[in-house]
PDB file of C-alpha atoms in Angstrom:
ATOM      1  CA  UNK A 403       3.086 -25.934  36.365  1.00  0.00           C
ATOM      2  CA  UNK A 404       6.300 -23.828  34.814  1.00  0.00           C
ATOM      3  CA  UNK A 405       7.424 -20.550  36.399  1.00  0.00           C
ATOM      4  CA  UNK A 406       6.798 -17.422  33.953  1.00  0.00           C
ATOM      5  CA  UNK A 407       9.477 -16.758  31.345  1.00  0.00           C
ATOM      6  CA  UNK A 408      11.341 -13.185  31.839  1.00  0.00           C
ATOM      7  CA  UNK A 409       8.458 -12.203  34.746  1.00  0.00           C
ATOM      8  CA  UNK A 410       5.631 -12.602  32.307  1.00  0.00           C
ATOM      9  CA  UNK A 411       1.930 -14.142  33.262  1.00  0.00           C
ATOM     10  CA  UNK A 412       1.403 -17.794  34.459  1.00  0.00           C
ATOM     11  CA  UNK A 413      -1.749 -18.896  32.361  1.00  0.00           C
ATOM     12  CA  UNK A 414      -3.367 -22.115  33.460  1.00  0.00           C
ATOM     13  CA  UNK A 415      -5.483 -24.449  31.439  1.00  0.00           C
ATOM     14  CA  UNK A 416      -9.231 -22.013  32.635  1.00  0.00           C
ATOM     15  CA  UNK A 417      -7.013 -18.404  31.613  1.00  0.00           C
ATOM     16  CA  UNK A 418      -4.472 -19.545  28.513  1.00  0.00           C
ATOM     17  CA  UNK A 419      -4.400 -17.156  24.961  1.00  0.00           C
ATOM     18  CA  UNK A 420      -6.857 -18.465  22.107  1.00  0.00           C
ATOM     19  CA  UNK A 421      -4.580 -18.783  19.161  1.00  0.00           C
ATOM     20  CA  UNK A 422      -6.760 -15.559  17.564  1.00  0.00           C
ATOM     21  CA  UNK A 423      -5.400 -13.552  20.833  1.00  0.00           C
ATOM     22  CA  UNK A 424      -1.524 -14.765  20.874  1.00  0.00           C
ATOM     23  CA  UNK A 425      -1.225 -14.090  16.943  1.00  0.00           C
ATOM     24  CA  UNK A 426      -2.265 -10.666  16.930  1.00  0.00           C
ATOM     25  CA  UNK A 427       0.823  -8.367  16.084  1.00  0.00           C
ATOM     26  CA  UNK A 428       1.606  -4.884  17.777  1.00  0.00           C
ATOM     27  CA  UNK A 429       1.201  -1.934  15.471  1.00  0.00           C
ATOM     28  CA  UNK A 430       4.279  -1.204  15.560  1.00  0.00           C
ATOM     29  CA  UNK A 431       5.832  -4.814  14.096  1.00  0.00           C
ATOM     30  CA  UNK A 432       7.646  -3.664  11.026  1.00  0.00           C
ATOM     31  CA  UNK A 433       6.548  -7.157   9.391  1.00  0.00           C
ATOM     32  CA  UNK A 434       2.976  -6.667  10.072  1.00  0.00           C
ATOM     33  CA  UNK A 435       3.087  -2.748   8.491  1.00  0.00           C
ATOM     34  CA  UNK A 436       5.020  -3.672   5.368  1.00  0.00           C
ATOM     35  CA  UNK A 437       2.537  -6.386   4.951  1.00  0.00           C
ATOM     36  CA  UNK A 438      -0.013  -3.897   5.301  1.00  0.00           C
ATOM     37  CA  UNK A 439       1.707  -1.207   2.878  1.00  0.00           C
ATOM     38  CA  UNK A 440       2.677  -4.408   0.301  1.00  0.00           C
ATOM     39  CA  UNK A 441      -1.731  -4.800   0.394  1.00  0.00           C
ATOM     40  CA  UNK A 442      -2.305  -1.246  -0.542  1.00  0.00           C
ATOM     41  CA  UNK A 443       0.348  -0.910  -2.877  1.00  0.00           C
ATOM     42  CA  UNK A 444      -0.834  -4.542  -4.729  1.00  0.00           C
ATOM     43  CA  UNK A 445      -4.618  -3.273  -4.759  1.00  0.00           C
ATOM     44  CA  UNK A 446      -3.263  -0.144  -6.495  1.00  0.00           C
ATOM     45  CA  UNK A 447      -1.414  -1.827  -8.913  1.00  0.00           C
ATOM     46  CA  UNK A 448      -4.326  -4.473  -9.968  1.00  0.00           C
ATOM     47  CA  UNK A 449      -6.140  -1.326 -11.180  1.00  0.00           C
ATOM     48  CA  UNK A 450      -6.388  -0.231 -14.957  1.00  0.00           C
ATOM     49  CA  UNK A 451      -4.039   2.842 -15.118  1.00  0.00           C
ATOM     50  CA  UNK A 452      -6.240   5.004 -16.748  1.00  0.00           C
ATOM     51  CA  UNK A 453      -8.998   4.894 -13.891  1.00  0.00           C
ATOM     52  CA  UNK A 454      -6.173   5.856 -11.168  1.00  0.00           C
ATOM     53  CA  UNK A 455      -7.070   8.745  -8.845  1.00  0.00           C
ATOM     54  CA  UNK A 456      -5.990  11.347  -7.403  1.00  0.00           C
ATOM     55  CA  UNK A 457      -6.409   9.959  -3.942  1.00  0.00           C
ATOM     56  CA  UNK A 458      -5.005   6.280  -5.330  1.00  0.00           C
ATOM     57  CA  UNK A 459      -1.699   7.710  -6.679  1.00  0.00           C
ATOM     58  CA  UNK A 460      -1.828   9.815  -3.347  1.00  0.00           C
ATOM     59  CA  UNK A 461      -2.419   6.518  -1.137  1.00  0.00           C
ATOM     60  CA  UNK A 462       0.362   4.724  -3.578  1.00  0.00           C
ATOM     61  CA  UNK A 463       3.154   7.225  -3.417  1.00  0.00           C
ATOM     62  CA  UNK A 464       2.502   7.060   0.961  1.00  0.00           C
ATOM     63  CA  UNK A 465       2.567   3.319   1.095  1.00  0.00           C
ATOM     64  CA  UNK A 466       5.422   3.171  -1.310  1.00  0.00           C
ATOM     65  CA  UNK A 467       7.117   5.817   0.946  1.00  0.00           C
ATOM     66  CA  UNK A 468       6.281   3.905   4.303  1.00  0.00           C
ATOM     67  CA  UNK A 469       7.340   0.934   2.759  1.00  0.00           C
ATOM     68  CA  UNK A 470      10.932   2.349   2.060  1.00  0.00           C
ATOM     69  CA  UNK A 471      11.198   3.417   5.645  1.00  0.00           C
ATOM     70  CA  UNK A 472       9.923   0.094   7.047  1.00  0.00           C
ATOM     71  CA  UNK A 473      12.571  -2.004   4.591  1.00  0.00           C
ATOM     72  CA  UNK A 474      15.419   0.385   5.959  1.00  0.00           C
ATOM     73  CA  UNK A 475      14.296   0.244   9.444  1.00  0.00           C
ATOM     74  CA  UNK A 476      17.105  -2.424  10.541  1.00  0.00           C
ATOM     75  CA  UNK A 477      19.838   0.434   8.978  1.00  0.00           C
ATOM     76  CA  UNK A 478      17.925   3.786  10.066  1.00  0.00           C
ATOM     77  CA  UNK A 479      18.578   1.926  14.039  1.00  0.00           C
ATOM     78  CA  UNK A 480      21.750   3.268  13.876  1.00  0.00           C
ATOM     79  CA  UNK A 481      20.601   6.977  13.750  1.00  0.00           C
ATOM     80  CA  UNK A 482      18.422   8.496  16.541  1.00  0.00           C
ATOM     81  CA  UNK A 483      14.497   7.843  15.687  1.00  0.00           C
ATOM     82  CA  UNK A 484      14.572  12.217  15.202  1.00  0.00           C
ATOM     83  CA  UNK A 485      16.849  11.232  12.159  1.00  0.00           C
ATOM     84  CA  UNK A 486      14.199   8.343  11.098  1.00  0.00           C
ATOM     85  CA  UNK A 487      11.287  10.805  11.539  1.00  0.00           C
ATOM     86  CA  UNK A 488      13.053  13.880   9.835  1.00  0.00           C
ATOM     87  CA  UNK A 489      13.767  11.532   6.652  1.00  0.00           C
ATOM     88  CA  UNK A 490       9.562  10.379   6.620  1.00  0.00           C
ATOM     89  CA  UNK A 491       8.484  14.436   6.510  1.00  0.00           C
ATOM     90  CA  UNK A 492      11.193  15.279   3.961  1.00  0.00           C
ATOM     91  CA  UNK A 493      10.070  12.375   1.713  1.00  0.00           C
ATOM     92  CA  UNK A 494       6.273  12.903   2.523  1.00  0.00           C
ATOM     93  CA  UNK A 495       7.204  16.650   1.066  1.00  0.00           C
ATOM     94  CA  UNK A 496       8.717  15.734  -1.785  1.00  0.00           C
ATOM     95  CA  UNK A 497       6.099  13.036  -2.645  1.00  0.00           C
ATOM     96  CA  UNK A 498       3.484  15.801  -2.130  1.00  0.00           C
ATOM     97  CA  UNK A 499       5.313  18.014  -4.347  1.00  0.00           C
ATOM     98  CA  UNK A 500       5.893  15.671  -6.818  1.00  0.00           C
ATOM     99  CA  UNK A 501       2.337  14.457  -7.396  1.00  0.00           C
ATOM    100  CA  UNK A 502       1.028  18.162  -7.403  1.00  0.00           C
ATOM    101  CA  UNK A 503       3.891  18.859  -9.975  1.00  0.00           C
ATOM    102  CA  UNK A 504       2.491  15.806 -11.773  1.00  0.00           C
ATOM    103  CA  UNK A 505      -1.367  14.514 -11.159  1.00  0.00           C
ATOM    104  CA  UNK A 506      -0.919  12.080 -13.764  1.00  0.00           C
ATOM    105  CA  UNK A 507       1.969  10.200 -12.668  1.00  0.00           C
ATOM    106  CA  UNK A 508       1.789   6.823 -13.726  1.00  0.00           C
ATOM    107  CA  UNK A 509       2.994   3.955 -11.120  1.00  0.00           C
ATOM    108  CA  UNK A 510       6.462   3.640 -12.348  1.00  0.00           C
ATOM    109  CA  UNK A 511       7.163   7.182 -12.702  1.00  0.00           C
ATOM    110  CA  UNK A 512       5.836   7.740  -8.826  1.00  0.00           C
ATOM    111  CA  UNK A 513       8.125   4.618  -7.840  1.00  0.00           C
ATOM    112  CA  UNK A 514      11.096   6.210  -9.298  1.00  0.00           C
ATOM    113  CA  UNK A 515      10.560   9.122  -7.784  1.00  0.00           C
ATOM    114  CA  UNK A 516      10.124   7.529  -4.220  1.00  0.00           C
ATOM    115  CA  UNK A 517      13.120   5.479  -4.856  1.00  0.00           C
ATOM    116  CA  UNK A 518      15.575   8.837  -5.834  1.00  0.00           C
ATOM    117  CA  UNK A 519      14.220  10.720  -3.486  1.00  0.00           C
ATOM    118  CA  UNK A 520      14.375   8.013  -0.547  1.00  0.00           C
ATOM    119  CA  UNK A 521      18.067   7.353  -1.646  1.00  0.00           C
ATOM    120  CA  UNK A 522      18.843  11.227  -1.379  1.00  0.00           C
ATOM    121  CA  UNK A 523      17.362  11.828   1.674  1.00  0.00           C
ATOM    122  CA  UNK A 524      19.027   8.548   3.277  1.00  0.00           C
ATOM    123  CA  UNK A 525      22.524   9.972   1.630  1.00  0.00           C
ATOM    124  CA  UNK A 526      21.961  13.782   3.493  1.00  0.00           C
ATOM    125  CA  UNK A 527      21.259  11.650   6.723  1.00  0.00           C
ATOM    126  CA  UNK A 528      24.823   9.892   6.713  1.00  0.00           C
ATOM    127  CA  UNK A 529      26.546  12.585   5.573  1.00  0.00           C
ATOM    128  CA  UNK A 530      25.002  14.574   8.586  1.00  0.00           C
ATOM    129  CA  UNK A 531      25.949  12.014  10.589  1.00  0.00           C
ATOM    130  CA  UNK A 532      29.181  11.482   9.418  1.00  0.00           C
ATOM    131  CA  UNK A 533      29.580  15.340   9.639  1.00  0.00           C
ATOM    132  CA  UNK A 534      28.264  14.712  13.645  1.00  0.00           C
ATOM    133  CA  UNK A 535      30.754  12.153  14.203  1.00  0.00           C
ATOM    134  CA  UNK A 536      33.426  13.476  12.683  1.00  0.00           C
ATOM    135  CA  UNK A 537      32.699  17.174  14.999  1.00  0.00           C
ATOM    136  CA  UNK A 538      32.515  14.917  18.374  1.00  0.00           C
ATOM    137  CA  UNK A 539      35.668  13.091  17.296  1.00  0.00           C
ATOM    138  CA  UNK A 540      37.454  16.422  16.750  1.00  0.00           C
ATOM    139  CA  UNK A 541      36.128  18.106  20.499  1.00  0.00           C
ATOM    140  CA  UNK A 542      37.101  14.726  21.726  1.00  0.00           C
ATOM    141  CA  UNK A 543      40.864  15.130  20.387  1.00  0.00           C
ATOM    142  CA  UNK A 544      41.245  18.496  21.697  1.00  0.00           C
ATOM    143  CA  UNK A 545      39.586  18.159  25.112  1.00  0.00           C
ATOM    144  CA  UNK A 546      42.081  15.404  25.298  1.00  0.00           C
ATOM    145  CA  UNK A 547      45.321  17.538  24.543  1.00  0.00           C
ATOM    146  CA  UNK A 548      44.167  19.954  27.219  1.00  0.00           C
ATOM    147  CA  UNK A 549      43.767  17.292  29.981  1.00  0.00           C
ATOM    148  CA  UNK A 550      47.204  16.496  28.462  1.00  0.00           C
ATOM    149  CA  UNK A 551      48.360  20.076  29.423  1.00  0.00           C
ATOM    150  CA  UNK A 552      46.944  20.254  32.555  1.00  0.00           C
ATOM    151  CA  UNK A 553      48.756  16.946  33.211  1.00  0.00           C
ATOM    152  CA  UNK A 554      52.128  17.878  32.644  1.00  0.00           C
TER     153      UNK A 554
END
């Protein structure tokens, strides 16, 4: 018998995993949710255009929007997860807006849409950052020249 890797369980032959319980995913694998969103958005897109809901442009427009977050989740890991979860209600309010704006938004227009709006609200978030950074760098600098002073 082999020691546990990193502290985890010993199984022996009577208590190992079925293969059903060692491939289930955590909810929060980003693979396993944009797998998830890429299902929704594909069964919205397989539908005729003209019988589109409400609710389906509603549920298409959210997993588009998830979707965006989920692809951009290895960049948005540089940015505190407020930052990650500020950009999801701003582009959940826009979306909303948009599709009250416009019921009848076909799939295209509602994926532009999520794209420009993603992209703007991903451009305020660096430049707020970069606004941060920049405002640390500059206390930084001048609590520096007065432990300089005080030196002297």
């Amino acid at each position: 018998m082999v020691a546990p890797v990193n502290g985890g369980p010993r199984y022996t032959s009577s208590t190992q995993k079925t293969a059903s319980e060692s491939s289930t995913q955590a909810p929060s694998d980003p693979a396993a949710e944009r797998a998830k969103q890429a299902a929704t958005l594909d069964g919205i897109r397989k539908k005729d255009e003209s019988k589109l809901t409400g609710t389906d442009r509603d549920n298409y427009a959210s997993a588009l929007g998830t979707d965006k977050i989920l692809e951009n989740k290895p960049f948005l890991g540089f940015f505190d997860d407020s930052v990650s979860e500020t950009i999801a209600k701003k582009l959940d309010g826009d979306i909303a807006s948009y599709l009250k704006q416009n019921p009848n938004a076909s799939l295209k227009d509602i994926d532009k849409h999520v794209d420009d709006s993603f992209k703007k609200q991903m451009f305020s978030a660096v430049v707020a950052q970069k606004g941060v950074d920049m405002a640390i760098a500059s206390l930084k600098k001048q609590l520096q020249k007065t432990r300089d002073g005080f030196d002297e």
